[in-house]
CSV table of C-alpha atoms and ligand atoms in Angstrom, one decimal:
chain,number,residue,atom,x,y,z
D,298,MET,CA,57.8,-17.2,41.5
D,299,ALA,CA,54.5,-15.3,42.2
D,300,LYS,CA,53.6,-15.4,45.9
D,301,ARG,CA,50.5,-17.3,46.9
D,302,ASP,CA,47.9,-16.2,49.5
D,303,LEU,CA,45.4,-18.3,51.6
D,304,LEU,CA,42.3,-16.1,51.6
D,305,SER,CA,39.8,-18.8,51.0
D,306,ILE,CA,39.7,-22.6,51.4
D,307,THR,CA,39.4,-22.6,47.6
D,308,ASP,CA,43.0,-21.3,47.4
D,309,ILE,CA,44.1,-24.7,48.7
D,310,ASP,CA,41.4,-27.1,47.4
D,311,GLU,CA,44.0,-29.0,45.3
D,312,ASP,CA,46.4,-29.1,48.3
D,313,LEU,CA,44.0,-30.3,51.0
D,314,PRO,CA,44.8,-34.1,50.8
D,315,SER,CA,48.5,-33.5,51.0
D,316,LEU,CA,48.1,-30.9,53.8
D,317,LEU,CA,46.1,-33.3,55.9
D,318,GLU,CA,48.7,-36.0,55.4
D,319,ARG,CA,51.5,-33.7,56.3
D,320,ALA,CA,49.7,-32.2,59.3
D,321,HIS,CA,48.9,-35.7,60.6
D,322,ALA,CA,52.6,-36.8,60.1
D,323,MET,CA,53.8,-33.7,62.0
D,324,LYS,CA,51.4,-34.4,64.8
D,325,LEU,CA,52.8,-37.9,65.3
D,326,ALA,CA,56.3,-36.6,65.0
D,327,ARG,CA,55.7,-34.0,67.7
D,328,ARG,CA,54.4,-36.7,70.0
D,329,ARG,CA,57.8,-38.4,69.5
D,330,GLY,CA,59.5,-35.2,70.4
D,331,ASP,CA,60.4,-34.1,66.8
D,332,LEU,CA,59.1,-30.6,66.3
D,333,SER,CA,59.7,-30.6,62.5
D,334,ALA,CA,61.9,-27.5,62.6
D,335,THR,CA,61.8,-27.1,58.8
D,336,ARG,CA,61.6,-23.3,58.7
D,337,PRO,CA,64.5,-21.8,60.8
D,338,GLY,CA,64.9,-18.1,60.6
D,339,ARG,CA,61.5,-17.5,59.1
D,340,TYR,CA,59.1,-14.9,60.4
D,341,LEU,CA,55.3,-14.6,60.6
D,342,ALA,CA,53.5,-11.3,61.4
D,343,MET,CA,50.1,-11.8,62.9
D,344,ILE,CA,47.7,-8.8,62.7
D,345,PHE,CA,44.5,-9.2,64.8
D,346,GLU,CA,41.5,-6.8,64.6
D,347,LYS,CA,39.5,-9.2,66.8
D,348,PRO,CA,40.2,-11.3,69.8
D,349,SER,CA,41.6,-14.9,69.5
D,350,THR,CA,42.7,-17.7,71.8
D,351,ARG,CA,43.2,-20.7,69.4
D,352,THR,CA,44.3,-19.0,66.2
D,353,ARG,CA,46.8,-16.8,67.8
D,354,THR,CA,48.3,-19.4,70.1
D,355,SER,CA,48.4,-22.2,67.4
D,356,PHE,CA,50.1,-19.9,64.9
D,357,GLU,CA,52.7,-18.8,67.4
D,358,VAL,CA,53.5,-22.3,68.7
D,359,ALA,CA,53.5,-23.6,65.1
D,360,MET,CA,56.0,-21.0,63.9
D,361,THR,CA,58.2,-21.7,67.0
D,362,ASP,CA,58.1,-25.4,66.4
D,363,LEU,CA,59.1,-24.9,62.8
D,364,GLY,CA,62.2,-23.0,64.0
D,365,GLY,CA,60.9,-19.6,63.1
D,366,HIS,CA,59.2,-16.8,65.0
D,367,ALA,CA,55.7,-15.2,65.1
D,368,LEU,CA,55.0,-11.6,66.0
D,369,TYR,CA,51.6,-10.7,67.5
D,370,MET,CA,50.2,-7.3,66.5
D,371,SER,CA,46.9,-6.0,67.7
D,372,SER,CA,45.7,-3.6,65.0
D,373,LYS,CA,45.0,-1.1,67.7
D,374,ASP,CA,48.7,-1.0,68.6
D,375,LEU,CA,49.9,-0.6,65.0
D,376,GLN,CA,49.9,2.7,63.1
D,377,LEU,CA,47.1,1.0,61.1
D,378,GLY,CA,44.9,1.9,64.1
D,379,ARG,CA,45.6,5.6,63.6
D,380,GLY,CA,45.3,5.8,59.9
D,381,GLU,CA,48.3,4.3,58.2
D,382,THR,CA,46.8,2.6,55.1
D,383,ILE,CA,46.5,-1.2,54.7
D,384,ALA,CA,48.6,-0.9,51.5
D,385,ASP,CA,51.5,0.9,53.3
D,386,THR,CA,51.3,-1.5,56.2
D,387,ALA,CA,51.6,-4.4,53.8
D,388,ARG,CA,54.5,-2.9,52.0
D,389,VAL,CA,56.5,-2.3,55.2
D,390,LEU,CA,55.8,-5.7,56.9
D,391,SER,CA,56.8,-7.4,53.6
D,392,ARG,CA,60.3,-6.1,54.2
D,393,TYR,CA,60.6,-7.8,57.6
D,394,VAL,CA,58.6,-11.0,57.5
D,395,ASP,CA,58.0,-14.1,55.3
D,396,ALA,CA,54.2,-14.2,55.7
D,397,ILE,CA,51.4,-12.3,57.3
D,398,ALA,CA,48.4,-13.9,59.1
D,399,TYR,CA,45.5,-11.5,59.3
D,400,ARG,CA,42.3,-11.6,61.3
D,401,ALA,CA,40.1,-8.9,59.7
D,402,ASN,CA,36.7,-7.4,60.3
D,403,ARG,CA,36.1,-7.2,56.5
D,404,SER,CA,37.1,-9.5,53.7
D,405,GLU,CA,37.7,-6.4,51.5
D,406,ASP,CA,40.6,-5.4,53.9
D,407,MET,CA,42.0,-9.0,53.7
D,408,ALA,CA,42.0,-8.7,49.9
D,409,GLU,CA,43.7,-5.3,50.0
D,410,LEU,CA,46.4,-6.5,52.4
D,411,ALA,CA,47.1,-9.4,50.0
D,412,GLN,CA,47.1,-7.1,47.0
D,413,TRP,CA,49.9,-5.0,48.5
D,414,SER,CA,51.9,-7.6,50.4
D,415,ALA,CA,54.9,-9.1,48.7
D,416,VAL,CA,54.7,-12.1,51.1
D,417,PRO,CA,51.8,-14.6,51.5
D,418,VAL,CA,48.8,-13.4,53.4
D,419,LEU,CA,47.0,-16.1,55.5
D,420,ASN,CA,43.4,-15.6,56.4
D,421,ALA,CA,43.1,-16.0,60.2
D,422,LEU,CA,39.3,-15.4,60.0
D,423,ASP,CA,37.3,-12.6,58.3
D,424,ASN,CA,33.6,-12.1,57.9
D,425,VAL,CA,33.4,-14.5,55.0
D,426,GLU,CA,35.8,-17.4,55.7
D,427,HIS,CA,37.9,-19.1,58.2
D,428,PRO,CA,40.0,-21.5,56.1
D,429,CYS,CA,42.7,-22.4,58.7
D,430,GLN,CA,40.0,-23.6,61.0
D,431,ILE,CA,38.6,-25.9,58.4
D,432,VAL,CA,42.0,-27.6,57.7
D,433,ALA,CA,42.1,-28.5,61.4
D,434,ASP,CA,38.5,-29.7,61.3
D,435,LEU,CA,39.2,-31.9,58.2
D,436,LEU,CA,42.2,-33.2,60.0
D,437,THR,CA,40.0,-34.2,63.0
D,438,MET,CA,37.7,-36.1,60.6
D,439,TYR,CA,40.7,-37.6,58.8
D,440,GLU,CA,41.9,-39.1,62.1
D,441,LEU,CA,38.4,-40.2,63.2
D,442,TRP,CA,37.9,-42.2,59.9
D,443,GLU,CA,41.5,-43.3,59.3
D,444,GLY,CA,42.0,-41.1,56.3
D,445,LYS,CA,38.8,-42.0,54.4
D,446,LEU,CA,36.6,-38.9,54.4
D,447,GLU,CA,34.5,-39.6,51.3
D,448,GLY,CA,30.9,-40.8,51.9
D,449,HIS,CA,30.5,-39.4,55.4
D,450,ARG,CA,27.8,-37.0,56.2
D,451,LEU,CA,28.2,-33.7,58.2
D,452,ALA,CA,25.2,-31.8,59.5
D,453,TYR,CA,25.8,-28.2,60.2
D,454,ILE,CA,23.2,-26.7,62.6
D,455,GLY,CA,23.0,-22.9,63.2
D,456,ASP,CA,24.5,-19.8,61.7
D,457,GLY,CA,25.7,-19.8,58.0
D,458,ASN,CA,28.7,-17.7,58.8
D,459,ASN,CA,32.5,-17.6,58.0
D,460,VAL,CA,33.1,-21.0,59.6
D,461,CYS,CA,30.1,-22.6,57.8
D,462,ASN,CA,31.2,-21.1,54.4
D,463,SER,CA,34.6,-22.6,54.6
D,464,LEU,CA,33.3,-25.8,56.0
D,465,MET,CA,30.7,-26.3,53.3
D,466,LEU,CA,33.4,-25.8,50.6
D,467,GLY,CA,36.0,-28.0,52.4
D,468,CYS,CA,33.5,-30.8,52.9
D,469,ALA,CA,32.3,-30.7,49.3
D,470,ARG,CA,35.9,-30.8,48.2
D,471,MET,CA,36.8,-33.8,50.3
D,472,GLY,CA,33.8,-35.9,49.4
D,473,ILE,CA,31.9,-35.3,52.6
D,474,ASP,CA,28.1,-34.8,52.2
D,475,PHE,CA,27.1,-31.5,53.8
D,476,VAL,CA,23.6,-30.9,55.0
D,477,GLY,CA,22.7,-27.5,56.6
D,478,ALA,CA,19.9,-26.7,59.0
D,479,ILE,CA,20.2,-23.0,58.8
D,480,PRO,CA,17.4,-20.4,59.0
D,481,GLU,CA,16.9,-18.9,55.5
D,482,LYS,CA,18.0,-15.4,56.4
D,483,TYR,CA,21.4,-16.7,57.8
D,484,ARG,CA,22.4,-19.1,55.0
D,485,PRO,CA,25.8,-18.7,53.2
D,486,PRO,CA,26.0,-16.3,50.3
D,487,GLU,CA,24.9,-17.6,46.9
D,488,ARG,CA,28.4,-17.4,45.6
D,489,ILE,CA,29.6,-19.9,48.2
D,490,TRP,CA,26.7,-22.2,47.7
D,491,HIS,CA,27.4,-22.3,43.9
D,492,LEU,CA,31.1,-22.9,44.5
D,493,ALA,CA,30.3,-25.7,46.9
D,494,ASN,CA,27.9,-27.3,44.4
D,495,ARG,CA,30.7,-27.2,41.8
D,496,PHE,CA,33.1,-29.0,44.2
D,497,ALA,CA,30.3,-31.5,45.1
D,498,ALA,CA,29.7,-32.3,41.4
D,499,ARG,CA,33.5,-32.8,40.8
D,500,TRP,CA,34.3,-34.8,43.9
D,501,GLY,CA,31.2,-36.9,44.2
D,502,SER,CA,29.6,-35.3,47.3
D,503,SER,CA,26.4,-33.4,47.9
D,504,VAL,CA,25.4,-30.1,49.5
D,505,GLU,CA,21.9,-29.4,50.7
D,506,TYR,CA,19.7,-27.4,53.1
D,507,VAL,CA,16.9,-28.9,55.1
D,508,THR,CA,14.4,-27.1,57.2
D,509,SER,CA,14.8,-28.8,60.6
D,510,PRO,CA,17.9,-29.7,62.7
D,511,LYS,CA,16.3,-33.1,63.3
D,512,GLU,CA,16.1,-33.8,59.6
D,513,ALA,CA,19.8,-32.7,59.2
D,514,ALA,CA,20.9,-34.9,62.1
D,515,LYS,CA,19.4,-38.1,60.6
D,516,ASP,CA,22.2,-40.4,59.5
D,517,ALA,CA,24.8,-37.8,60.2
D,518,ASP,CA,28.3,-38.8,61.2
D,519,ILE,CA,29.1,-35.3,62.5
D,520,LEU,CA,26.9,-32.6,64.1
D,521,TYR,CA,28.8,-29.3,63.8
D,522,THR,CA,27.8,-25.9,65.2
D,523,ASP,CA,29.3,-22.4,65.8
D,524,VAL,CA,28.2,-19.5,67.9
D,525,TRP,CA,24.9,-17.7,67.0
D,526,VAL,CA,26.4,-14.3,67.7
D,527,SER,CA,29.8,-14.0,65.9
D,528,MET,CA,32.4,-11.3,66.7
D,529,GLY,CA,31.0,-8.1,65.3
D,530,ASP,CA,27.3,-9.3,65.3
D,531,GLU,CA,26.8,-8.3,69.0
D,532,GLN,CA,24.2,-5.6,68.0
D,533,GLN,CA,22.0,-8.3,66.6
D,534,ALA,CA,22.3,-10.6,69.6
D,535,ALA,CA,18.6,-10.6,70.6
D,536,GLU,CA,17.3,-11.0,67.0
D,537,ARG,CA,19.7,-13.9,66.4
D,538,GLN,CA,18.9,-15.7,69.7
D,539,ALA,CA,15.3,-15.6,68.7
D,540,ALA,CA,16.0,-16.8,65.1
D,541,PHE,CA,18.2,-19.7,66.2
D,542,ASP,CA,15.9,-20.9,69.0
D,543,GLY,CA,15.4,-24.6,68.2
D,544,TYR,CA,18.8,-25.0,66.5
D,545,ARG,CA,20.7,-26.0,69.7
D,546,ILE,CA,22.7,-29.2,69.7
D,547,ASP,CA,21.4,-31.1,72.8
D,548,ALA,CA,21.2,-34.7,73.8
D,549,GLN,CA,17.9,-35.2,72.0
D,550,LEU,CA,19.3,-33.9,68.7
D,551,LEU,CA,22.4,-36.0,69.1
D,552,ALA,CA,20.3,-39.1,69.6
D,553,ALA,CA,18.8,-38.5,66.1
D,554,ALA,CA,22.3,-38.9,64.5
D,555,ARG,CA,24.2,-42.1,63.9
D,556,PRO,CA,25.1,-43.9,67.2
D,557,ALA,CA,28.8,-43.3,66.6
D,558,ALA,CA,28.3,-39.6,65.6
D,559,ARG,CA,30.7,-37.0,66.9
D,560,VAL,CA,30.0,-33.3,67.7
D,561,MET,CA,32.2,-30.6,66.5
D,562,HIS,CA,32.5,-26.9,67.4
D,563,ASP,CA,35.2,-24.5,66.3
D,564,LEU,CA,35.1,-22.7,69.7
D,565,PRO,CA,34.7,-20.5,71.6
D,566,ALA,CA,31.3,-22.1,72.6
D,567,HIS,CA,28.5,-20.2,74.2
D,568,ARG,CA,27.4,-23.1,76.5
D,569,GLY,CA,23.6,-23.3,76.8
D,570,MET,CA,23.0,-21.4,73.6
D,571,GLU,CA,24.1,-23.3,70.4
D,572,ILE,CA,25.2,-26.3,72.4
D,573,THR,CA,24.4,-27.8,75.9
D,574,ASP,CA,26.9,-28.5,78.6
D,575,ASP,CA,26.2,-32.3,78.6
D,576,VAL,CA,27.0,-32.5,74.8
D,577,MET,CA,30.1,-30.3,75.2
D,578,ASP,CA,31.4,-32.5,78.0
D,579,GLY,CA,30.0,-35.8,76.8
D,580,PRO,CA,31.9,-38.6,75.1
D,581,GLN,CA,30.8,-37.7,71.6
D,582,GLY,CA,32.4,-34.2,71.6
D,583,VAL,CA,35.7,-33.9,69.7
D,584,MET,CA,36.1,-30.1,70.0
D,585,TRP,CA,39.2,-30.4,72.1
D,586,ASP,CA,40.9,-32.5,69.3
D,587,GLN,CA,39.8,-29.9,66.8
D,588,ALA,CA,41.4,-27.2,69.0
D,589,GLU,CA,44.6,-29.2,69.3
D,590,ASN,CA,44.6,-29.8,65.5
D,591,ARG,CA,44.7,-26.1,64.9
D,592,LEU,CA,48.4,-26.4,65.8
D,593,HIS,CA,49.2,-29.3,63.5
D,594,ALA,CA,47.2,-27.9,60.6
D,595,GLN,CA,48.8,-24.5,61.1
D,596,LYS,CA,52.3,-26.1,60.8
D,597,ALA,CA,51.4,-27.8,57.5
D,598,ILE,CA,49.9,-24.5,56.2
D,599,LEU,CA,52.9,-22.5,57.2
D,600,GLU,CA,55.3,-25.0,55.6
D,601,LYS,CA,53.2,-24.9,52.4
D,602,PHE,CA,53.2,-21.1,52.2
D,603,ILE,CA,56.6,-20.2,53.5
D,604,PRO,CA,59.5,-21.7,51.6
D,605,PRO,CA,62.7,-22.7,53.4
D,606,ARG,CA,65.4,-20.1,53.7
D,607,GLY,CA,67.9,-20.3,50.9
D,608,SER,CA,65.3,-21.6,48.4
D,609,GLY,CA,65.5,-18.2,46.7
D,610,SER,CA,61.7,-17.8,46.5
D,611,SER,CA,61.2,-15.4,49.3
D,612,PRO,CA,60.2,-11.9,48.2
D,613,MET,CA,62.0,-10.6,51.3
D,614,GLY,CA,64.9,-8.3,50.5
D,615,THR,CA,63.8,-7.6,46.9
D,616,GLY,CA,64.2,-3.8,47.6
D,617,ARG,CA,67.4,-2.5,46.0
D,618,LEU,CA,70.1,-1.8,48.6
D,619,ARG,CA,71.6,1.6,48.7
D,620,GLY,CA,74.6,1.7,46.5
D,621,SER,CA,73.8,-1.6,44.8
D,622,PRO,CA,73.8,-1.6,41.0
D,623,PRO,CA,70.5,-1.0,39.3
D,624,GLY,CA,68.5,-3.8,37.8
E,902,CP,N1,38.2,-21.2,66.5
E,902,CP,C1,38.9,-20.0,66.6
E,902,CP,O1,39.4,-19.4,65.6
E,902,CP,O2,39.2,-19.6,67.9
E,902,CP,P1,39.8,-18.2,68.3
E,902,CP,O3,38.9,-17.1,68.0
E,902,CP,O4,40.1,-18.4,69.7
E,902,CP,O5,41.1,-18.0,67.5
E,903,NVA,N1,31.8,-17.4,63.7
E,903,NVA,C1,32.7,-17.0,64.8
E,903,NVA,C2,34.0,-17.9,64.7
E,903,NVA,C3,34.9,-17.7,65.9
E,903,NVA,C4,36.2,-18.5,65.7
E,903,NVA,C5,33.1,-15.6,64.7
E,903,NVA,O1,33.3,-15.0,63.6
E,903,NVA,O2,33.1,-14.9,65.8
């Protein structure tokens, strides 16, 4: 069986409903003390080229819950950091582990690792997408609205970055109307916009941009934001802060949304920039649930991409042993 990668949320568009159901069931089971140890003896390598609190911790705890083990690798400490190629790293790690989670600076490197890896590669964030985050975000909405996502409206306010790209696609796929208040220069790439529109046409949702955050917030069930200065964008900090002035989620903007609206943020937040303290700490914020849900979503994703031992579908060990017969 060919291995499957999770590089974009579009790689799991068909699986999203079942992933959310499974993640929710595993969350409830964990609360009862059942860790769902369905993947004993399986290994996950995690290569990080950028810092992480949630993604790293949730992958590691998820893998341990499942009965397996996760290995954290900073790219600086690998031979990758001193010139070993991505292809050679992929070939070697594939001989040890059952999947590789990768947080990459460049989506081209993500694609290259996937090309050479014999085991599934899971995108733990790159400059274009953050699909695992969006599974957790959809799980948070699934719980808020008791499984019925269709027909709700999400307003994304701020930078059209990796999180926004995957979110726009994920919302369109799940029947959630997406409205973006994003300065023109910082909107998602055309390719993502077109894909999202295709999902919207197929799944009965809509995708649109408006010019003001207030217009986006009107009738919204969710206000969602992310940092204005992503990892790697630090050189543009001043320019970005100027461009996003007026795109902050504060109490006044929240008051323009539906009375039962919730506020989401993938975190880490830069308090006082894209979101105010009172909104972060107020009763409408659900970012801590989102952060927790990274764990449950990760477990469902890992189960989907890593088969149980003995199922015969792992590419591990496909190298011929010395002395074994050819063929
Ligand atoms: N939301 C998210 O991916 O957080 P980390 O950068 O801490 O992993
Ligand atoms: N857009 C942010 C997300 C962090 C989880 C970044 O890339 O830094």
